[in-house]
Structure formats: structure tokens, C-alpha cells
Coordinates of C-alpha atoms in Angstrom, one line a residue:
X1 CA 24.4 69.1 57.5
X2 CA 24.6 72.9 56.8
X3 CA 23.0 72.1 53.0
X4 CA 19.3 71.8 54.8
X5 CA 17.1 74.1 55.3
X6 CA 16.9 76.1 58.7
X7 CA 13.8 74.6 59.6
X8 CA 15.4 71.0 59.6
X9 CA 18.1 72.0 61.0
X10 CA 16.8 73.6 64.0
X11 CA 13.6 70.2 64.4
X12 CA 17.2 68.2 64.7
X13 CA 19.0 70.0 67.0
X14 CA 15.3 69.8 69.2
X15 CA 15.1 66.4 69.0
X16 CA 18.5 65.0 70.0
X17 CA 18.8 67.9 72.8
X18 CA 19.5 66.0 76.4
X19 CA 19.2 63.7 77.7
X20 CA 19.8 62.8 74.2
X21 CA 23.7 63.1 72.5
X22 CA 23.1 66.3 70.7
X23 CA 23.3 67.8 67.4
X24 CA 27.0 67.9 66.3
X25 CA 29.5 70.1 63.7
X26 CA 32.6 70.8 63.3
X27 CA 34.1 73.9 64.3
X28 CA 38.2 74.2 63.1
X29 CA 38.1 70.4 63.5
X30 CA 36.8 70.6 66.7
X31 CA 33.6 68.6 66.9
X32 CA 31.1 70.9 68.7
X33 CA 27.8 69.6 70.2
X34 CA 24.6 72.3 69.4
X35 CA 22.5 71.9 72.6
X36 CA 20.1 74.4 71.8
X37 CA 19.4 77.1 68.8
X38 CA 16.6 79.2 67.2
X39 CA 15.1 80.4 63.4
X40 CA 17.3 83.8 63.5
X41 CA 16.7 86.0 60.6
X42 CA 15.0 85.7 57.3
X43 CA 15.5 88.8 56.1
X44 CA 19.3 89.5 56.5
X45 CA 20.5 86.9 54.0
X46 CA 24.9 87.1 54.3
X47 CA 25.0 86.3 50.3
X48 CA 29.1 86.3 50.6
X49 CA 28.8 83.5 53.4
X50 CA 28.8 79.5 52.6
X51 CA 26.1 77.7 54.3
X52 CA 27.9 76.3 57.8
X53 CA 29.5 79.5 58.4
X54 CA 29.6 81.8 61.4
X55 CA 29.0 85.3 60.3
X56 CA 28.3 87.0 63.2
X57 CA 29.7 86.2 67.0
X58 CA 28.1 87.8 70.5
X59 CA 29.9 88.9 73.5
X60 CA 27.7 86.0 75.7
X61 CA 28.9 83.5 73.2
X62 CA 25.8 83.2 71.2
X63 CA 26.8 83.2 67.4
X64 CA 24.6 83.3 64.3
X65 CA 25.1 80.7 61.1
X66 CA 24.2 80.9 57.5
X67 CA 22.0 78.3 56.7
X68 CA 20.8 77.5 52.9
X69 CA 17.7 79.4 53.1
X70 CA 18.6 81.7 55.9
X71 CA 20.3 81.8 59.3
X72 CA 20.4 79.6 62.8
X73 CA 21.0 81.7 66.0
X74 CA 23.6 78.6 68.2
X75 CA 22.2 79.6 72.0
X76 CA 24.0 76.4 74.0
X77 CA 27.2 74.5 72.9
X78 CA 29.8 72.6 73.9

């Protein structure tokens, strides 16, 4: 649930991390599992950019989404 705050979002992806079934979203209608993430950046707020959405993507992968209050670095996925 994109609409909570980054905080909540990253203490559930912690808790249902293996051996666990994982956090889950949807990405294009493709249910994608969130293994691991981090608090990214408070400061750099992406006001154009709906909460759930990926504003930035890495070369390793890694990709940053907008949370309500701020953002959610996605390390591990599947």
C-alpha cells in the first residue's frame, strides 16, 4: 500500500523478508515480490510523481519509489 508512510512501508517489507513470502506490488500487472529496500531520500521530494511510482531506475537494477511522505530505494526483487 503506496498511500503509507515510508517508514511503514519499509518495517513491512522487513518483517515478511524470507523465509517469509515477501512484500508484494504490482508492477505493469506483474505482481513483484520486494525482498529488501531502504528510507532513500527525504529531501528530494518528485512532487509530479503519484505515490507507487518509480521515478528513478539504476543500471544494477536498484530503483527508487515515491512514497507519501518521501521515497523507498527497492534493493532485492523478484
Amino acid at each position: 500500500d503506496w498511500t503509507k508512510t515510508t517508514l511503514e512501508i519499509y518495517n513491512l517489507i522487513r518483517a515478511v523478508t524470507h523465509p517469509f513470502p515477501g512484500a508484494f506490488t504490482y508492477l505493469k500487472n506483474i505482481k513483484t515480490i520486494i525482498w529488501e529496500a531502504i528510507p532513500f531520500d527525504t529531501q528530494l521530494t518528485w512532487s509530479d510523481a503519484m505515490p507507487g511510482e518509480i521515478v528513478e531506475e539504476f543500471f544494477n537494477g536498484m530503483f527508487i519509489v515515491k512514497t507519501v511522505d518521501s521515497s523507498l530505494l527497492i534493493k532485492k526483487w523478484s
